[in-house]
Amino acid sequence: MACDENVIKNMANEITRNCQSQNIVIDTDFVIYLIDLLLLNPKYGRMFSKTISRNNLEAFVDDCVNMLTSSETSINTLKMQFIMQMNYDKLQNLIDKHLDSIDHCLRPLINEILEEDPVIEDDAALKKLFRKISIYIILSSGLGNPGSIITLKEGVAALESVFSIEDLKIFIALPRSEKMAQLIDLVQIASGVRLFNRDCKKGGEGIPDLPFNLVDAGKACLASLSNSLITVMQRVNSLTTAIADTITIQDETGNVMIDIPTNSELTENDYRQIFELLAFNRQYELYIRKLLSDVETMVKNGTHYVEKVKLVLEELHATVKYKAAVPVVTVFPLFTKLWRVWRSMQNIMYLMSTVNRLMSVLGNISDQMKIPYHLIDKMLEGKSVVTDQDRMSDRVSITDRITLGSLKNYVAYNGSFTVINDRNIQFLGFCALCLSVGALIPSNMKVGLIQSKGYRYGFCSVKMATRFSKDSERYVNEVLEFARNNPHVINLLYMLEDVKNVKTIDNLVTRVLPKTKISDKDVQTDIHPIDGHIEKNYSWDMWQWKRRACQWATIVNYRTHSTQTDYSHLRSEIHCQTVEPRDKCLQTKKDSGVNTNPRDVFIWGLRGQIGYGQHPMKLNHATSSEKEKARVVEKCSWPCVTSEE
């Protein structure tokens, strides 16, 4: 990969500067931890697979800055993981690192002691070297501060009782490797002498009462961890109950969905926010349980070492009692044994101080979390809080057992897997289907497990187990896809190696879409679905509507031409438009005529006769029996114009 350690470090520095510009202080080592997780996603990994361009680098830096400034819950989960990863390990590894750090700090003093070669006759130089060895023994043993005169005198006196000036002269002549071995022996013997003197009330300045402090610190640490566990479990149970009933599976596609209740003000983003908050508290719970288990082991070992110290001191007292001189072969091994037991108690005390320091840091992160109580209260309406133990031990009906027994690779419940963080179960025992949307719902152990490719998976219900058995690879890939898009889940569920194995695959999951259903159905409509209305422009004649359409389209205003084509003869003359006879009567238009009386007035002068002008003349109707005879008009009924005038 082109993105090596130097490139990652440079990107981390740039991301840190951009965050500081927004008044957000981020540790550079934490940013490197985040970058390593993000590069497991092909979306970012392919940006730097071959060459690094400035555009890709800027886009990646912007995404990291947005994540660090906006995703508060998931970032706090990652911070918690980073702190535990950097400061906590197996107990023996922590002890080894602590002892190595002490040796590293004392390395300059050791080199001075091993390389110094004073003249044997020079008493001042020998005393100076003897003093340096005493200081080294006090610092290496952790039994006080050599800056205190009383402590230094006790250290010199203890060393003189087992290592004389003559022995020092022999020590100077030894090779470097033998000097170092003898120096280690002197630390053990001289420290044992000081511890014995303290028990005899003849010294012990600066040496704490470690047996008492160890027991007291163990009780206090257990009480603190237990109280923290109770608090976080109350929060976890509430959050789990709030979202447990919202995860469903589509029967057709098998997609895992968030079923938001109808008429609810909640949105999918609200549930995603609760999912992240639950992941944070689950991570906090796991760390508390781990520390609590380790502290219980420390207290048990500490109690054992306290009793062992008492036995060794009793043995020493019995050996030196009423004796003026004791053989070195007899007493030196007892001093060495006493020191080793005391050193073991010191190591346990260091582990407890480390646990207390980590709990303080994790508690500060938890106290800074913003909990949306209004959302949780809405989700918990009408629900009673269910604990993990109750959820993981719900009874399974006989019908469901029969259904589960027929599943492929089914592992029945036998009482051997009851712990949620059992490493033999993938994803810490959380439901494998609910994890595909980010919900950490504990599995019901009585439902049983499904085995796939050598791994076992738990489920919160029989329906989830049945669906997973049909296509286990698909749902495992969905969980991996969610994890690499949400890096705070990777180390929470111990999925780092699984995500690394698929970091070169772009698409792990193809989303199945539901099919669109089409069906032919007859619909019965009402005869008169609306109130009656008389339309003035209504016409029952289809041809009337066609004529209107032509007028509206102004087709009648255009001239058309007909053209004879090769296929004109294919027109058939037998088709005609007919109207099938109907059984019902129809109301149609009817044309009617009205006979009127003819006019009985004749207008004279219409044809241009010479005279006064046009005038009406009454006409007499002749009877059917006889015709009216012509009469001579003696007097004109209209004033006529004569020649006399």
PDB file of N, CA, C and O in Angstrom, residues 443-484:
ATOM      1  N   SER A 443     -28.521 -12.304  22.399  1.00  0.00           N
ATOM      2  CA  SER A 443     -29.171 -13.508  21.907  1.00  0.00           C
ATOM      3  C   SER A 443     -29.846 -14.246  23.062  1.00  0.00           C
ATOM      4  O   SER A 443     -29.409 -14.161  24.212  1.00  0.00           O
ATOM      5  N   ASN A 444     -30.887 -14.967  22.707  1.00  0.00           N
ATOM      6  CA  ASN A 444     -31.534 -15.864  23.659  1.00  0.00           C
ATOM      7  C   ASN A 444     -30.838 -17.216  23.554  1.00  0.00           C
ATOM      8  O   ASN A 444     -30.969 -17.921  22.563  1.00  0.00           O
ATOM      9  N   MET A 445     -30.090 -17.570  24.594  1.00  0.00           N
ATOM     10  CA  MET A 445     -29.290 -18.786  24.533  1.00  0.00           C
ATOM     11  C   MET A 445     -30.147 -20.036  24.392  1.00  0.00           C
ATOM     12  O   MET A 445     -29.710 -21.040  23.837  1.00  0.00           O
ATOM     13  N   LYS A 446     -31.403 -19.980  24.868  1.00  0.00           N
ATOM     14  CA  LYS A 446     -32.259 -21.152  24.766  1.00  0.00           C
ATOM     15  C   LYS A 446     -32.791 -21.369  23.356  1.00  0.00           C
ATOM     16  O   LYS A 446     -33.311 -22.444  23.051  1.00  0.00           O
ATOM     17  N   VAL A 447     -32.681 -20.365  22.501  1.00  0.00           N
ATOM     18  CA  VAL A 447     -33.035 -20.565  21.098  1.00  0.00           C
ATOM     19  C   VAL A 447     -32.021 -21.475  20.424  1.00  0.00           C
ATOM     20  O   VAL A 447     -32.346 -22.225  19.498  1.00  0.00           O
ATOM     21  N   GLY A 448     -30.787 -21.431  20.904  1.00  0.00           N
ATOM     22  CA  GLY A 448     -29.739 -22.236  20.297  1.00  0.00           C
ATOM     23  C   GLY A 448     -28.872 -21.413  19.363  1.00  0.00           C
ATOM     24  O   GLY A 448     -29.021 -20.195  19.258  1.00  0.00           O
ATOM     25  N   LEU A 449     -27.967 -22.089  18.666  1.00  0.00           N
ATOM     26  CA  LEU A 449     -27.013 -21.446  17.775  1.00  0.00           C
ATOM     27  C   LEU A 449     -27.091 -22.054  16.386  1.00  0.00           C
ATOM     28  O   LEU A 449     -27.543 -23.185  16.210  1.00  0.00           O
ATOM     29  N   ILE A 450     -26.641 -21.279  15.405  1.00  0.00           N
ATOM     30  CA  ILE A 450     -26.493 -21.754  14.033  1.00  0.00           C
ATOM     31  C   ILE A 450     -25.012 -21.737  13.696  1.00  0.00           C
ATOM     32  O   ILE A 450     -24.348 -20.717  13.870  1.00  0.00           O
ATOM     33  N   GLN A 451     -24.496 -22.858  13.226  1.00  0.00           N
ATOM     34  CA  GLN A 451     -23.084 -22.968  12.890  1.00  0.00           C
ATOM     35  C   GLN A 451     -22.891 -22.758  11.391  1.00  0.00           C
ATOM     36  O   GLN A 451     -23.598 -23.345  10.575  1.00  0.00           O
ATOM     37  N   SER A 452     -21.947 -21.911  11.045  1.00  0.00           N
ATOM     38  CA  SER A 452     -21.653 -21.618   9.636  1.00  0.00           C
ATOM     39  C   SER A 452     -20.163 -21.383   9.478  1.00  0.00           C
ATOM     40  O   SER A 452     -19.597 -20.504  10.152  1.00  0.00           O
ATOM     41  N   LYS A 453     -19.525 -22.156   8.615  1.00  0.00           N
ATOM     42  CA  LYS A 453     -18.093 -22.050   8.321  1.00  0.00           C
ATOM     43  C   LYS A 453     -17.241 -22.093   9.591  1.00  0.00           C
ATOM     44  O   LYS A 453     -16.278 -21.343   9.751  1.00  0.00           O
ATOM     45  N   GLY A 454     -17.611 -22.961  10.494  1.00  0.00           N
ATOM     46  CA  GLY A 454     -16.828 -23.155  11.699  1.00  0.00           C
ATOM     47  C   GLY A 454     -17.118 -22.189  12.819  1.00  0.00           C
ATOM     48  O   GLY A 454     -16.528 -22.309  13.891  1.00  0.00           O
ATOM     49  N   TYR A 455     -18.017 -21.225  12.618  1.00  0.00           N
ATOM     50  CA  TYR A 455     -18.357 -20.249  13.653  1.00  0.00           C
ATOM     51  C   TYR A 455     -19.806 -20.450  14.079  1.00  0.00           C
ATOM     52  O   TYR A 455     -20.644 -20.925  13.301  1.00  0.00           O
ATOM     53  N   ARG A 456     -20.080 -20.043  15.310  1.00  0.00           N
ATOM     54  CA  ARG A 456     -21.432 -20.162  15.845  1.00  0.00           C
ATOM     55  C   ARG A 456     -22.022 -18.772  16.058  1.00  0.00           C
ATOM     56  O   ARG A 456     -21.327 -17.854  16.488  1.00  0.00           O
ATOM     57  N   TYR A 457     -23.327 -18.658  15.775  1.00  0.00           N
ATOM     58  CA  TYR A 457     -24.003 -17.371  15.843  1.00  0.00           C
ATOM     59  C   TYR A 457     -25.270 -17.523  16.681  1.00  0.00           C
ATOM     60  O   TYR A 457     -25.991 -18.531  16.573  1.00  0.00           O
ATOM     61  N   GLY A 458     -25.537 -16.530  17.507  1.00  0.00           N
ATOM     62  CA  GLY A 458     -26.724 -16.517  18.343  1.00  0.00           C
ATOM     63  C   GLY A 458     -27.788 -15.575  17.801  1.00  0.00           C
ATOM     64  O   GLY A 458     -27.502 -14.683  16.992  1.00  0.00           O
ATOM     65  N   PHE A 459     -29.045 -15.760  18.285  1.00  0.00           N
ATOM     66  CA  PHE A 459     -30.174 -14.992  17.763  1.00  0.00           C
ATOM     67  C   PHE A 459     -31.138 -14.683  18.899  1.00  0.00           C
ATOM     68  O   PHE A 459     -31.229 -15.414  19.885  1.00  0.00           O
ATOM     69  N   CYS A 460     -31.853 -13.589  18.731  1.00  0.00           N
ATOM     70  CA  CYS A 460     -32.766 -13.146  19.775  1.00  0.00           C
ATOM     71  C   CYS A 460     -34.152 -13.762  19.650  1.00  0.00           C
ATOM     72  O   CYS A 460     -34.961 -13.643  20.568  1.00  0.00           O
ATOM     73  N   SER A 461     -34.460 -14.408  18.532  1.00  0.00           N
ATOM     74  CA  SER A 461     -35.770 -15.023  18.352  1.00  0.00           C
ATOM     75  C   SER A 461     -35.659 -16.185  17.381  1.00  0.00           C
ATOM     76  O   SER A 461     -34.658 -16.330  16.659  1.00  0.00           O
ATOM     77  N   VAL A 462     -36.700 -17.004  17.367  1.00  0.00           N
ATOM     78  CA  VAL A 462     -36.725 -18.157  16.466  1.00  0.00           C
ATOM     79  C   VAL A 462     -36.811 -17.699  15.017  1.00  0.00           C
ATOM     80  O   VAL A 462     -36.204 -18.296  14.119  1.00  0.00           O
ATOM     81  N   LYS A 463     -37.546 -16.622  14.759  1.00  0.00           N
ATOM     82  CA  LYS A 463     -37.675 -16.113  13.393  1.00  0.00           C
ATOM     83  C   LYS A 463     -36.331 -15.672  12.840  1.00  0.00           C
ATOM     84  O   LYS A 463     -36.014 -15.927  11.662  1.00  0.00           O
ATOM     85  N   MET A 464     -35.535 -15.025  13.663  1.00  0.00           N
ATOM     86  CA  MET A 464     -34.204 -14.593  13.232  1.00  0.00           C
ATOM     87  C   MET A 464     -33.318 -15.799  12.907  1.00  0.00           C
ATOM     88  O   MET A 464     -32.597 -15.809  11.903  1.00  0.00           O
ATOM     89  N   ALA A 465     -33.354 -16.806  13.753  1.00  0.00           N
ATOM     90  CA  ALA A 465     -32.539 -17.997  13.516  1.00  0.00           C
ATOM     91  C   ALA A 465     -32.968 -18.715  12.244  1.00  0.00           C
ATOM     92  O   ALA A 465     -32.126 -19.181  11.462  1.00  0.00           O
ATOM     93  N   THR A 466     -34.266 -18.808  12.026  1.00  0.00           N
ATOM     94  CA  THR A 466     -34.770 -19.489  10.819  1.00  0.00           C
ATOM     95  C   THR A 466     -34.328 -18.758   9.562  1.00  0.00           C
ATOM     96  O   THR A 466     -33.905 -19.380   8.579  1.00  0.00           O
ATOM     97  N   ARG A 467     -34.424 -17.442   9.583  1.00  0.00           N
ATOM     98  CA  ARG A 467     -34.030 -16.672   8.397  1.00  0.00           C
ATOM     99  C   ARG A 467     -32.518 -16.754   8.168  1.00  0.00           C
ATOM    100  O   ARG A 467     -32.063 -16.835   7.016  1.00  0.00           O
ATOM    101  N   PHE A 468     -31.727 -16.725   9.229  1.00  0.00           N
ATOM    102  CA  PHE A 468     -30.276 -16.782   9.087  1.00  0.00           C
ATOM    103  C   PHE A 468     -29.831 -18.107   8.493  1.00  0.00           C
ATOM    104  O   PHE A 468     -28.884 -18.152   7.687  1.00  0.00           O
ATOM    105  N   SER A 469     -30.493 -19.199   8.864  1.00  0.00           N
ATOM    106  CA  SER A 469     -30.090 -20.514   8.357  1.00  0.00           C
ATOM    107  C   SER A 469     -30.299 -20.643   6.858  1.00  0.00           C
ATOM    108  O   SER A 469     -29.632 -21.435   6.202  1.00  0.00           O
ATOM    109  N   LYS A 470     -31.225 -19.857   6.289  1.00  0.00           N
ATOM    110  CA  LYS A 470     -31.467 -19.933   4.852  1.00  0.00           C
ATOM    111  C   LYS A 470     -30.341 -19.305   4.037  1.00  0.00           C
ATOM    112  O   LYS A 470     -30.032 -19.769   2.937  1.00  0.00           O
ATOM    113  N   ASP A 471     -29.746 -18.241   4.554  1.00  0.00           N
ATOM    114  CA  ASP A 471     -28.671 -17.547   3.816  1.00  0.00           C
ATOM    115  C   ASP A 471     -27.725 -16.922   4.837  1.00  0.00           C
ATOM    116  O   ASP A 471     -27.710 -15.713   5.047  1.00  0.00           O
ATOM    117  N   SER A 472     -26.931 -17.765   5.493  1.00  0.00           N
ATOM    118  CA  SER A 472     -26.068 -17.283   6.565  1.00  0.00           C
ATOM    119  C   SER A 472     -24.965 -16.369   6.049  1.00  0.00           C
ATOM    120  O   SER A 472     -24.618 -15.370   6.686  1.00  0.00           O
ATOM    121  N   GLU A 473     -24.408 -16.675   4.880  1.00  0.00           N
ATOM    122  CA  GLU A 473     -23.306 -15.868   4.351  1.00  0.00           C
ATOM    123  C   GLU A 473     -23.751 -14.440   4.081  1.00  0.00           C
ATOM    124  O   GLU A 473     -22.994 -13.485   4.295  1.00  0.00           O
ATOM    125  N   ARG A 474     -24.970 -14.275   3.612  1.00  0.00           N
ATOM    126  CA  ARG A 474     -25.473 -12.930   3.307  1.00  0.00           C
ATOM    127  C   ARG A 474     -25.514 -12.067   4.558  1.00  0.00           C
ATOM    128  O   ARG A 474     -25.036 -10.914   4.550  1.00  0.00           O
ATOM    129  N   TYR A 475     -26.045 -12.595   5.645  1.00  0.00           N
ATOM    130  CA  TYR A 475     -26.202 -11.781   6.853  1.00  0.00           C
ATOM    131  C   TYR A 475     -24.872 -11.532   7.545  1.00  0.00           C
ATOM    132  O   TYR A 475     -24.677 -10.478   8.160  1.00  0.00           O
ATOM    133  N   VAL A 476     -23.941 -12.479   7.459  1.00  0.00           N
ATOM    134  CA  VAL A 476     -22.604 -12.235   7.997  1.00  0.00           C
ATOM    135  C   VAL A 476     -21.929 -11.103   7.232  1.00  0.00           C
ATOM    136  O   VAL A 476     -21.280 -10.224   7.812  1.00  0.00           O
ATOM    137  N   ASN A 477     -22.088 -11.101   5.906  1.00  0.00           N
ATOM    138  CA  ASN A 477     -21.512 -10.016   5.099  1.00  0.00           C
ATOM    139  C   ASN A 477     -22.172  -8.684   5.402  1.00  0.00           C
ATOM    140  O   ASN A 477     -21.515  -7.631   5.346  1.00  0.00           O
ATOM    141  N   GLU A 478     -23.463  -8.701   5.721  1.00  0.00           N
ATOM    142  CA  GLU A 478     -24.125  -7.445   6.082  1.00  0.00           C
ATOM    143  C   GLU A 478     -23.549  -6.875   7.378  1.00  0.00           C
ATOM    144  O   GLU A 478     -23.382  -5.657   7.514  1.00  0.00           O
ATOM    145  N   VAL A 479     -23.237  -7.746   8.326  1.00  0.00           N
ATOM    146  CA  VAL A 479     -22.618  -7.284   9.569  1.00  0.00           C
ATOM    147  C   VAL A 479     -21.227  -6.711   9.292  1.00  0.00           C
ATOM    148  O   VAL A 479     -20.850  -5.662   9.833  1.00  0.00           O
ATOM    149  N   LEU A 480     -20.453  -7.386   8.434  1.00  0.00           N
ATOM    150  CA  LEU A 480     -19.127  -6.886   8.089  1.00  0.00           C
ATOM    151  C   LEU A 480     -19.216  -5.554   7.346  1.00  0.00           C
ATOM    152  O   LEU A 480     -18.394  -4.655   7.561  1.00  0.00           O
ATOM    153  N   GLU A 481     -20.209  -5.418   6.484  1.00  0.00           N
ATOM    154  CA  GLU A 481     -20.398  -4.157   5.760  1.00  0.00           C
ATOM    155  C   GLU A 481     -20.730  -3.023   6.726  1.00  0.00           C
ATOM    156  O   GLU A 481     -20.209  -1.910   6.608  1.00  0.00           O
ATOM    157  N   PHE A 482     -21.584  -3.312   7.696  1.00  0.00           N
ATOM    158  CA  PHE A 482     -21.909  -2.282   8.694  1.00  0.00           C
ATOM    159  C   PHE A 482     -20.690  -1.931   9.527  1.00  0.00           C
ATOM    160  O   PHE A 482     -20.469  -0.757   9.863  1.00  0.00           O
ATOM    161  N   ALA A 483     -19.884  -2.930   9.874  1.00  0.00           N
ATOM    162  CA  ALA A 483     -18.731  -2.696  10.749  1.00  0.00           C
ATOM    163  C   ALA A 483     -17.697  -1.812  10.079  1.00  0.00           C
ATOM    164  O   ALA A 483     -17.144  -0.902  10.706  1.00  0.00           O
ATOM    165  N   ARG A 484     -17.403  -2.057   8.803  1.00  0.00           N
ATOM    166  CA  ARG A 484     -16.362  -1.243   8.176  1.00  0.00           C
ATOM    167  C   ARG A 484     -16.851   0.169   7.847  1.00  0.00           C
ATOM    168  O   ARG A 484     -16.035   1.056   7.608  1.00  0.00           O
TER     169      ARG A 484
END
